[in-house]
Coordinates of C-alpha atoms in Angstrom, one line a residue:
X1 CA 101.4 192.2 165.6
X2 CA 97.9 190.9 166.2
X3 CA 97.1 191.5 162.6
X4 CA 100.3 189.8 161.5
X5 CA 99.6 186.9 163.8
X6 CA 96.1 186.8 162.5
X7 CA 97.4 186.8 159.0
X8 CA 100.0 184.2 159.7
X9 CA 97.4 182.0 161.4
X10 CA 95.1 182.5 158.5
X11 CA 97.8 181.3 156.1
X12 CA 98.6 178.4 158.3
X13 CA 94.9 177.5 158.4
X14 CA 94.6 177.9 154.7
X15 CA 97.6 175.7 154.2
X16 CA 96.1 173.1 156.5
X17 CA 92.8 173.4 154.8
X18 CA 94.5 172.9 151.4
X19 CA 96.4 169.9 152.7
X20 CA 93.3 168.5 154.2
X21 CA 91.5 169.0 150.9
X22 CA 94.4 167.4 149.0
X23 CA 94.4 164.5 151.4
X24 CA 90.6 164.1 151.1
X25 CA 91.0 164.2 147.3
X26 CA 93.7 161.5 147.4
X27 CA 91.5 159.5 149.7
X28 CA 88.6 159.9 147.3
X29 CA 90.8 159.0 144.4
X30 CA 92.2 155.9 146.2
X31 CA 88.7 154.8 147.3
X32 CA 87.5 155.4 143.8
X33 CA 90.4 153.4 142.4
X34 CA 89.8 150.6 144.9
X35 CA 86.1 150.6 144.1
X36 CA 86.9 150.6 140.4
X37 CA 89.3 147.8 140.9
X38 CA 86.8 146.0 143.1
X39 CA 84.1 146.5 140.5
X40 CA 86.5 145.1 137.8
X41 CA 87.4 142.1 139.9
X42 CA 83.8 141.5 140.8
X43 CA 82.8 141.8 137.1
X44 CA 85.6 139.5 136.1
X45 CA 84.9 137.0 138.8
X46 CA 81.1 137.4 138.4
X47 CA 80.7 138.4 142.1
X48 CA 77.7 140.6 142.5
X49 CA 76.7 140.0 146.1
X50 CA 79.6 142.0 147.6
X51 CA 78.1 145.4 146.6
X52 CA 75.4 145.4 149.2
X53 CA 77.5 145.8 152.4
X54 CA 79.6 148.4 150.7
X55 CA 76.6 150.4 149.7
X56 CA 75.1 150.3 153.2
X57 CA 78.4 151.6 154.7
X58 CA 79.0 154.2 152.0
X59 CA 77.0 157.0 153.5
X60 CA 77.9 156.6 157.2
X61 CA 81.5 155.5 157.0
X62 CA 84.4 157.9 156.5
X63 CA 86.9 157.7 153.7
X64 CA 89.4 155.9 155.8
X65 CA 86.9 153.4 156.9
X66 CA 85.7 152.9 153.4
X67 CA 89.3 152.4 152.3
X68 CA 89.9 150.1 155.2
X69 CA 86.8 148.1 154.4
X70 CA 87.3 147.9 150.6
X71 CA 91.1 147.1 150.7
X72 CA 90.7 143.6 152.1
X73 CA 87.9 142.8 149.6
X74 CA 90.2 143.9 146.8
X75 CA 93.0 141.7 148.1
X76 CA 90.7 138.8 148.6
X77 CA 89.3 139.2 145.0
X78 CA 92.9 139.4 143.7
X79 CA 93.7 136.1 145.3
X80 CA 90.5 134.7 144.1
X81 CA 91.3 136.0 140.6
X82 CA 94.7 134.4 140.7
X83 CA 93.2 131.1 141.7
X84 CA 90.5 131.4 139.0
X85 CA 93.2 132.2 136.4
X86 CA 95.1 129.1 137.5
X87 CA 91.9 127.0 137.1
X88 CA 91.3 128.6 133.7
X89 CA 94.9 127.9 132.7
X90 CA 94.7 124.3 133.8
X91 CA 91.4 123.8 131.9
X92 CA 92.8 125.6 128.9
X93 CA 95.9 123.5 129.0
X94 CA 93.9 120.3 129.0
X95 CA 91.6 121.6 126.3
X96 CA 94.5 122.7 124.2
X97 CA 96.3 119.3 124.6
X98 CA 93.1 117.2 123.9
X99 CA 92.1 119.5 121.0
X100 CA 95.6 119.2 119.6
X101 CA 95.3 115.4 119.7
X102 CA 91.9 115.5 118.1
X103 CA 92.1 118.4 115.6
X104 CA 95.8 119.0 115.2
X105 CA 98.1 121.2 117.3
X106 CA 98.7 124.0 114.8
X107 CA 95.0 124.9 114.3
X108 CA 94.3 124.7 118.0
X109 CA 97.1 127.0 119.0
X110 CA 96.0 129.7 116.7
X111 CA 92.4 129.5 117.9
X112 CA 93.4 129.6 121.6
X113 CA 95.8 132.5 121.2
X114 CA 92.9 134.7 119.8
X115 CA 90.6 133.9 122.7
X116 CA 93.2 134.2 125.5
X117 CA 92.7 138.0 125.9
X118 CA 89.0 137.7 125.9
X119 CA 89.0 135.1 128.6
X120 CA 91.0 137.3 131.1
X121 CA 88.0 139.7 131.3
X122 CA 85.6 136.9 132.0
X123 CA 86.7 134.7 134.9
X124 CA 83.3 133.9 136.2
X125 CA 82.2 130.5 137.4
X126 CA 79.8 130.3 134.5
X127 CA 82.7 130.7 132.1
X128 CA 84.7 128.3 134.0
X129 CA 81.9 125.8 134.0
X130 CA 81.6 126.2 130.2
X131 CA 85.3 125.5 129.9
X132 CA 85.0 122.5 132.2
X133 CA 82.0 121.2 130.2
X134 CA 83.9 121.7 127.0
X135 CA 86.8 119.9 128.6
X136 CA 84.6 116.9 129.6
X137 CA 83.2 116.8 126.1
X138 CA 86.6 116.7 124.7
X139 CA 87.7 114.1 127.2
X140 CA 84.8 111.9 126.2
X141 CA 85.5 112.4 122.5
X142 CA 89.2 111.6 123.2
X143 CA 88.2 108.5 125.1
X144 CA 86.0 107.4 122.2
X145 CA 88.6 108.2 119.6
X146 CA 91.3 106.5 121.7
X147 CA 89.2 103.4 121.9
X148 CA 88.6 103.5 118.2
X149 CA 92.3 104.1 117.5
X150 CA 93.2 101.2 119.7
X151 CA 90.7 99.0 118.0
X152 CA 92.2 99.9 114.6
X153 CA 95.7 99.5 115.9
X154 CA 94.9 96.1 117.3
X155 CA 93.3 95.1 114.0
X156 CA 96.3 96.3 112.1
X157 CA 98.5 94.3 114.5
X158 CA 96.4 91.2 114.0
X159 CA 96.5 91.6 110.2
X160 CA 100.2 92.2 110.1
X161 CA 100.8 89.2 112.3
X162 CA 98.8 87.0 110.0
X163 CA 100.4 88.4 106.9
X164 CA 103.9 88.4 108.3
X165 CA 104.3 92.2 107.9
X166 CA 106.2 94.7 110.1
X167 CA 103.6 96.2 112.4
X168 CA 105.8 99.2 113.5
X169 CA 106.4 100.3 110.0
X170 CA 102.8 99.9 109.0
X171 CA 101.4 102.1 111.8
X172 CA 104.4 104.4 111.6
X173 CA 103.5 105.2 108.0
X174 CA 100.1 106.4 109.3
X175 CA 101.4 108.5 112.1
X176 CA 104.7 108.2 114.1
X177 CA 102.9 108.7 117.5
X178 CA 101.0 105.4 117.0
X179 CA 104.3 103.5 117.5
X180 CA 106.3 106.0 119.5
X181 CA 108.8 104.9 122.1
X182 CA 108.7 108.1 124.2
X183 CA 106.4 108.0 127.2
X184 CA 105.4 111.7 127.2
X185 CA 104.5 111.6 123.5
X186 CA 100.7 111.7 123.1
X187 CA 98.9 109.5 120.6
X188 CA 97.5 111.4 117.7
X189 CA 93.8 110.6 117.4
X190 CA 92.9 113.1 114.7
X191 CA 90.6 112.4 111.8
X192 CA 93.5 112.0 109.5
X193 CA 95.0 109.4 111.8
X194 CA 91.7 107.5 111.9
X195 CA 91.3 107.7 108.1
X196 CA 94.9 106.6 107.7
X197 CA 94.3 103.6 110.0
X198 CA 91.1 102.7 108.1
X199 CA 92.8 102.9 104.8
X200 CA 95.7 100.7 106.2
X201 CA 93.1 98.2 107.5
X202 CA 91.3 98.2 104.1
X203 CA 94.6 97.6 102.2
X204 CA 95.6 94.8 104.7
X205 CA 92.2 93.2 104.3
X206 CA 92.5 93.3 100.5
X207 CA 96.0 91.8 100.7
X208 CA 94.7 89.2 103.1
X209 CA 91.9 88.3 100.7
X210 CA 94.3 88.1 97.8
X211 CA 96.7 85.9 99.7
X212 CA 93.9 83.7 101.0
X213 CA 92.7 83.1 97.4
X214 CA 96.2 82.5 96.2
X215 CA 97.0 80.1 99.0
X216 CA 93.7 78.3 98.5
X217 CA 94.6 77.8 94.8
X218 CA 98.0 76.5 95.8
X219 CA 96.4 74.2 98.5
X220 CA 93.9 72.9 96.0
X221 CA 96.7 72.1 93.6
X222 CA 98.6 70.5 96.5
X223 CA 95.6 68.3 97.4
X224 CA 95.2 67.3 93.7
X225 CA 98.9 66.5 93.4
X226 CA 99.0 64.6 96.7
X227 CA 96.0 62.5 95.7
X228 CA 97.4 61.9 92.3
X229 CA 101.0 61.1 93.5
X230 CA 99.7 59.3 96.6
X231 CA 101.9 61.3 98.9
X232 CA 102.7 60.1 102.4
X233 CA 101.1 61.4 105.5
X234 CA 104.4 62.8 106.8
X235 CA 104.8 64.9 103.7
X236 CA 101.3 66.3 104.0
X237 CA 101.7 67.1 107.7
X238 CA 104.5 69.5 106.8
X239 CA 101.9 71.8 105.2
X240 CA 99.1 71.2 107.7
X241 CA 99.4 74.8 108.9
X242 CA 98.3 76.2 105.5
X243 CA 95.9 73.4 104.5
X244 CA 93.8 74.2 107.5
X245 CA 92.6 77.5 105.9
X246 CA 90.5 75.6 103.4
X247 CA 86.9 76.0 104.3
X248 CA 87.8 78.7 107.0
X249 CA 86.4 82.2 106.8
X250 CA 88.7 85.2 106.7
X251 CA 87.9 86.3 110.2
X252 CA 88.8 82.9 111.6
X253 CA 92.4 83.0 110.2
X254 CA 94.4 84.4 113.1
X255 CA 97.5 82.1 113.2
X256 CA 100.7 84.1 113.0
X257 CA 102.5 84.1 109.7
X258 CA 100.0 81.7 108.0
X259 CA 99.6 84.1 105.1
X260 CA 103.1 85.3 104.8
X261 CA 104.9 85.4 101.5
X262 CA 107.4 82.9 102.8
X263 CA 104.7 80.4 103.5
X264 CA 103.1 80.9 100.1
X265 CA 106.4 80.6 98.3
X266 CA 107.1 77.4 100.2
X267 CA 103.8 75.9 99.2
X268 CA 104.3 77.1 95.6
X269 CA 107.7 75.5 95.5
X270 CA 106.2 72.2 96.7
X271 CA 103.5 72.5 93.9
X272 CA 106.3 73.1 91.3
X273 CA 108.2 70.1 92.6
X274 CA 105.2 67.8 92.5
X275 CA 104.1 69.2 89.1
X276 CA 107.5 68.2 87.6
X277 CA 107.2 64.8 89.2
X278 CA 103.6 64.6 87.9
X279 CA 104.8 65.5 84.4
X280 CA 107.4 62.7 84.4
X281 CA 104.8 60.2 85.6
X282 CA 102.2 61.5 83.3
X283 CA 104.6 61.0 80.5
X284 CA 105.0 57.4 81.5
X285 CA 101.2 57.0 81.8
X286 CA 100.8 58.6 78.4
X287 CA 103.3 56.2 76.9
X288 CA 101.5 53.3 78.6
X289 CA 98.1 54.4 77.3
X290 CA 99.6 54.9 73.9
X291 CA 101.0 51.3 74.0
X292 CA 97.5 50.1 75.1
X293 CA 96.0 51.9 72.1
X294 CA 98.5 50.5 69.7
X295 CA 97.9 47.0 71.1
X296 CA 94.1 47.4 70.6
X297 CA 94.6 48.6 67.1
X298 CA 97.1 45.8 66.4
X299 CA 94.5 43.2 67.6
X300 CA 91.8 44.8 65.6
X301 CA 94.1 45.4 62.6
X302 CA 93.4 49.2 62.5
X303 CA 95.7 52.1 62.3
X304 CA 96.1 54.2 65.5
X305 CA 95.9 58.0 65.4
X306 CA 99.4 59.4 64.5
X307 CA 98.9 62.6 66.4
X308 CA 99.6 60.9 69.7
X309 CA 102.6 58.8 68.9
X310 CA 105.2 58.4 71.6
X311 CA 107.7 60.8 70.0
X312 CA 105.1 63.5 69.4
X313 CA 103.6 63.1 72.9
X314 CA 107.0 63.4 74.5
X315 CA 107.8 66.5 72.5
X316 CA 104.5 68.2 73.4
X317 CA 104.9 67.4 77.1
X318 CA 108.4 68.7 77.2
X319 CA 107.5 71.9 75.4
X320 CA 104.7 72.6 77.7
X321 CA 102.3 73.4 74.9
X322 CA 99.9 70.7 75.9
X323 CA 98.7 69.7 79.4
X324 CA 99.6 66.0 80.0
X325 CA 96.2 65.5 81.5
X326 CA 94.6 66.7 78.2
X327 CA 96.8 64.5 76.2
X328 CA 96.1 61.5 78.4
X329 CA 92.3 62.2 78.1
X330 CA 92.7 62.4 74.3
X331 CA 94.4 59.0 74.2
X332 CA 91.8 57.5 76.5
X333 CA 89.1 58.9 74.2
X334 CA 91.0 57.2 71.3
X335 CA 91.1 54.0 73.3
X336 CA 87.3 54.1 73.9
X337 CA 86.8 54.9 70.2
X338 CA 89.1 52.0 69.2
X339 CA 87.2 49.6 71.5
X340 CA 83.9 50.8 70.1
X341 CA 85.2 50.4 66.6
X342 CA 86.5 46.9 67.5
X343 CA 83.0 46.0 68.8
X344 CA 81.4 47.2 65.6
X345 CA 83.9 45.3 63.5
X346 CA 83.6 42.1 65.6
X347 CA 81.2 40.4 63.3
X348 CA 83.4 40.9 60.3
X349 CA 86.7 40.2 62.2
X350 CA 85.2 36.9 63.5
X351 CA 84.5 35.8 60.0
X352 CA 88.0 36.9 59.0
X353 CA 89.4 34.7 61.7
X354 CA 87.3 31.8 60.4
X355 CA 88.6 32.5 56.9
X356 CA 92.2 32.5 58.2
X357 CA 91.6 29.2 59.9
X358 CA 90.2 27.7 56.7
X359 CA 93.2 29.0 54.8
X360 CA 95.6 27.5 57.3
X361 CA 93.8 24.2 56.9
X362 CA 94.1 24.4 53.2
X363 CA 97.9 25.0 53.4
X364 CA 98.2 22.1 55.7
X365 CA 96.2 19.8 53.4
X366 CA 98.4 20.9 50.4
X367 CA 101.5 19.9 52.3
X368 CA 99.9 16.7 53.5
X369 CA 98.9 15.7 50.0
X370 CA 102.5 16.1 48.7
X371 CA 103.8 13.4 51.1
X372 CA 103.9 10.1 49.4
X373 CA 104.1 8.3 52.7
X374 CA 101.0 9.8 54.1
X375 CA 99.2 6.4 53.9
X376 CA 101.9 4.4 55.5
X377 CA 101.0 2.9 58.8
X378 CA 102.7 4.8 61.6
X379 CA 102.1 6.6 64.8
X380 CA 99.5 9.4 64.4
X381 CA 98.7 8.5 60.8
X382 CA 95.0 8.0 61.5
X383 CA 94.8 11.4 63.2
X384 CA 96.2 13.1 60.1
X385 CA 93.7 11.2 58.0
X386 CA 90.8 12.4 60.1
X387 CA 92.2 16.0 60.0
X388 CA 92.5 15.8 56.2
X389 CA 88.9 14.8 55.9
X390 CA 87.8 17.8 58.1
X391 CA 90.1 20.1 56.2
X392 CA 88.6 19.1 52.9
X393 CA 85.1 19.9 54.2
X394 CA 86.3 23.2 55.6
X395 CA 88.1 24.1 52.3
X396 CA 85.0 23.4 50.3
X397 CA 83.3 26.2 52.3
X398 CA 86.0 28.9 51.6
X399 CA 84.4 30.4 48.4
X400 CA 81.0 30.8 50.1
X401 CA 82.9 32.1 53.2
X402 CA 84.7 34.7 51.2
X403 CA 81.5 35.8 49.4
X404 CA 79.7 36.1 52.7
X405 CA 82.6 38.1 54.1
X406 CA 82.5 40.5 51.2
X407 CA 78.8 41.0 51.6
X408 CA 79.2 41.6 55.4
X409 CA 82.0 44.1 54.8
X410 CA 80.0 46.0 52.2
X411 CA 77.1 46.2 54.5
X412 CA 79.4 47.5 57.3
X413 CA 80.8 50.1 54.9
X414 CA 77.3 51.2 53.9
X415 CA 76.3 51.6 57.5
X416 CA 79.4 53.4 58.7
X417 CA 79.9 55.4 55.4
X418 CA 83.6 54.5 55.3
X419 CA 85.9 51.8 54.1
X420 CA 86.7 48.7 56.2
X421 CA 90.5 48.8 56.4
X422 CA 92.5 45.8 57.5
X423 CA 96.1 46.8 58.4
X424 CA 95.7 49.9 56.2
X425 CA 94.3 48.1 53.2
X426 CA 90.6 47.9 52.2
X427 CA 89.3 44.4 53.1
X428 CA 87.1 44.2 50.0
X429 CA 90.2 44.7 47.8
X430 CA 92.0 42.0 49.7
X431 CA 89.1 39.6 49.3
X432 CA 88.8 40.3 45.6
X433 CA 92.5 39.8 45.1
X434 CA 92.2 36.6 47.1
X435 CA 89.5 35.3 44.8
X436 CA 91.6 36.1 41.8
X437 CA 94.6 34.4 43.3
X438 CA 92.5 31.4 44.3
X439 CA 91.2 31.1 40.7
X440 CA 94.8 31.2 39.5
X441 CA 95.7 28.5 42.0
X442 CA 92.9 26.3 40.8
X443 CA 94.0 26.8 37.2
X444 CA 97.5 25.9 38.2
X445 CA 96.3 22.7 39.9
X446 CA 94.3 21.8 36.8
X447 CA 97.3 22.3 34.6
X448 CA 99.4 20.2 37.0
X449 CA 96.9 17.3 36.8
X450 CA 96.8 17.5 33.0
X451 CA 100.6 17.5 32.8
X452 CA 100.9 14.6 35.2
X453 CA 98.5 12.6 33.0
X454 CA 100.6 13.5 30.0
X455 CA 103.7 12.5 31.9
X456 CA 102.2 9.1 32.8
X457 CA 101.2 8.5 29.2
X458 CA 104.7 9.3 28.0
X459 CA 106.1 6.9 30.5
X460 CA 103.8 4.2 29.4
X461 CA 104.8 4.8 25.7
X462 CA 108.4 4.6 26.7
X463 CA 107.9 1.3 28.5
X464 CA 106.1 -0.2 25.5
X465 CA 108.8 1.0 23.1
X466 CA 111.9 -0.3 25.1
X467 CA 110.2 -3.2 26.9
X468 CA 111.6 -2.2 30.2
X469 CA 110.2 -0.2 33.1
X470 CA 112.2 2.7 34.4
X471 CA 113.2 2.8 38.0
X472 CA 110.7 4.6 40.3
X473 CA 111.1 8.3 40.5
X474 CA 112.6 9.6 43.6
X475 CA 110.4 12.4 44.8
X476 CA 112.2 14.3 47.6
X477 CA 110.2 17.5 47.2
X478 CA 107.9 18.6 50.0
X479 CA 108.9 15.7 52.2
X480 CA 108.1 17.2 55.5
X481 CA 107.2 14.4 57.9
X482 CA 107.1 16.6 61.0
X483 CA 104.8 19.3 59.5
X484 CA 101.5 17.5 59.9
X485 CA 102.0 14.5 62.2
X486 CA 100.6 14.5 65.7
X487 CA 102.7 15.0 68.7
X488 CA 102.9 12.8 71.6
X489 CA 99.7 14.0 73.3
X490 CA 97.7 13.8 70.1
X491 CA 97.5 17.5 69.4
X492 CA 98.5 18.9 66.1
X493 CA 101.7 21.1 65.8
X494 CA 101.4 24.5 64.2
X495 CA 101.4 24.4 60.4
X496 CA 104.1 26.3 58.7
X497 CA 103.3 28.9 56.1
X498 CA 103.3 27.5 52.6
X499 CA 105.3 29.5 50.2
X500 CA 104.6 27.7 46.9
X501 CA 102.7 24.9 45.2
X502 CA 104.7 22.0 43.6
X503 CA 108.2 23.2 44.4
X504 CA 107.6 27.0 44.2
X505 CA 105.5 27.2 41.1
X506 CA 102.8 29.5 42.5
X507 CA 102.9 31.9 45.4
X508 CA 100.6 31.4 48.4
X509 CA 97.1 32.9 48.3
X510 CA 97.0 36.5 49.3
X511 CA 95.3 36.9 52.7
X512 CA 95.1 40.0 55.0
X513 CA 98.0 38.6 56.9
X514 CA 100.2 38.5 53.8
X515 CA 99.3 42.2 53.5
X516 CA 100.6 43.2 56.9
X517 CA 103.6 45.5 56.7
X518 CA 103.2 46.0 52.9
X519 CA 100.1 48.2 52.8
X520 CA 99.4 48.9 49.2
X521 CA 102.2 46.8 47.8
X522 CA 100.0 43.9 47.2
X523 CA 99.4 45.1 43.6
X524 CA 103.1 44.3 42.9
X525 CA 102.4 40.8 44.1
X526 CA 99.4 40.4 41.9
X527 CA 101.5 41.6 38.9
X528 CA 104.2 39.0 39.7
X529 CA 101.6 36.3 39.9
X530 CA 100.0 37.3 36.5
X531 CA 103.4 37.7 34.7
X532 CA 105.3 34.7 36.2
X533 CA 105.9 31.8 33.7
X534 CA 103.9 28.7 34.3
X535 CA 106.2 26.3 36.1
X536 CA 104.7 22.8 36.1
X537 CA 105.2 20.2 38.6
X538 CA 108.8 19.2 39.3
X539 CA 109.9 16.5 36.8
X540 CA 113.0 14.4 37.3
X541 CA 115.9 15.0 35.0
X542 CA 115.6 11.4 33.6
X543 CA 111.9 11.9 32.7
X544 CA 112.6 15.3 31.1
X545 CA 115.2 13.8 28.8
X546 CA 112.9 10.9 27.9
X547 CA 110.1 13.3 27.2
X548 CA 112.4 15.4 24.9
X549 CA 113.7 12.3 23.1
X550 CA 110.2 11.0 22.6
X551 CA 108.9 14.3 21.2
X552 CA 112.0 14.6 19.0
X553 CA 111.7 11.1 17.5
X554 CA 108.1 11.0 16.9
X555 CA 107.0 14.5 16.2
X556 CA 104.0 13.4 14.2
X557 CA 102.5 11.2 16.8
X558 CA 100.1 13.3 18.9
X559 CA 100.0 12.6 22.6
X560 CA 97.0 10.7 23.9
X561 CA 95.4 12.0 27.0

């Protein structure tokens, strides 16, 4: 029994010993696990000062004491780890958000997912400080980028306001977040956004510069047309908003809508309206200047340029092929040229006028000499006698006057290397023809005198033959009592143009005035003068019959002159 009891006790003891050994092993394992966990937490959190009290108690303390002392540390470190993880998550979230705004969300998410596992094994304050430092760097960069983005957006807004463009659509084309309506939507401040804003600003500045230049051109035309058309102040004030940009730099143009397309189109429409009004008035001015040119040429007896006639000028202006200002300048140049030519021709034209005056006096004297009652006492008879004496003196100077005029004309032609034209005909030719016609007239006068002497001789012979004197001849030809007599105040009335000598026997002398409107047809007149039959002085019918009877009865008796 004792031996069985001893054996049973030994088995119980062994069992107890095994249980105690197993419990000790579990305690060792638990303590080791706690220590490993503690070491892991300390390594992750970077806590190295906690080992010292544990090492000091490691030798003297029991396993339960060790477990009791290490368990609170583990729990404390777990809580600290959780807090540290929360701090890391907050910092990472901010870094991820800011990095997504700066660099783009897709690339940032991929980079953070690869580093998330590594960061769980390193939760030390050093690592947290690195993250916080990185976060502060990103926050500063975000602040700088936000400020830059805001500056760009403000500049885009200002440019769109001046240009009259849609600001929302402009920045929305760069990135939708720049004009988002959602509050939680973050503004994209990436490099692509900044580049897009810079490109948009550059395009807007180019557009602004183009519109400013276009508007300045329109405004300069407006000022020119206003000054030319003498526009009212009220009409100009309507466009004061756009005229203020003249002389203003690009940066100073900030008024809303001043460079909009509507404003430019409005100013362009005003320019078109004034241009049409200017064209009509310029046409009137061109016609007026053309009339002035024709009047100058008429006074100087020259031919105006046919390229600027009223019909051609109107057709050119209506077709738009020629600027009315250029056409007006061309006509003004022709007027200046005509005036200069008139000044150079003045010496010759003055002599022509003197020649005309002498010819008029000669015509008047011829008519005066044909009046049988010119010596009768009457009112103004003495004035006509004095004028006749002056006319005879003037007429005696005509041949020398014509020769001198020819010499002056030839000298002018030698100097100018061109012909001196008078109403389209060369003046020298006119003068030469006048000299020939004058010689013909003198010959006609001489024949007239000879025939009159013969007529008087025949009348005397008839009187001697029949012993009776015929009744006086009634001469009614060229009886123009009002053509040369003085008027009431003693001045002479204008002398009519003489068409013939002695009842239409000879045409008037050819002068430049007789050439007007005929141009080169004066040669026909000369042929008519040379081929016309000699028509002697008008003889009464009774004298003609007596002359015929006398010649028929006495054919052999020659007339005595």
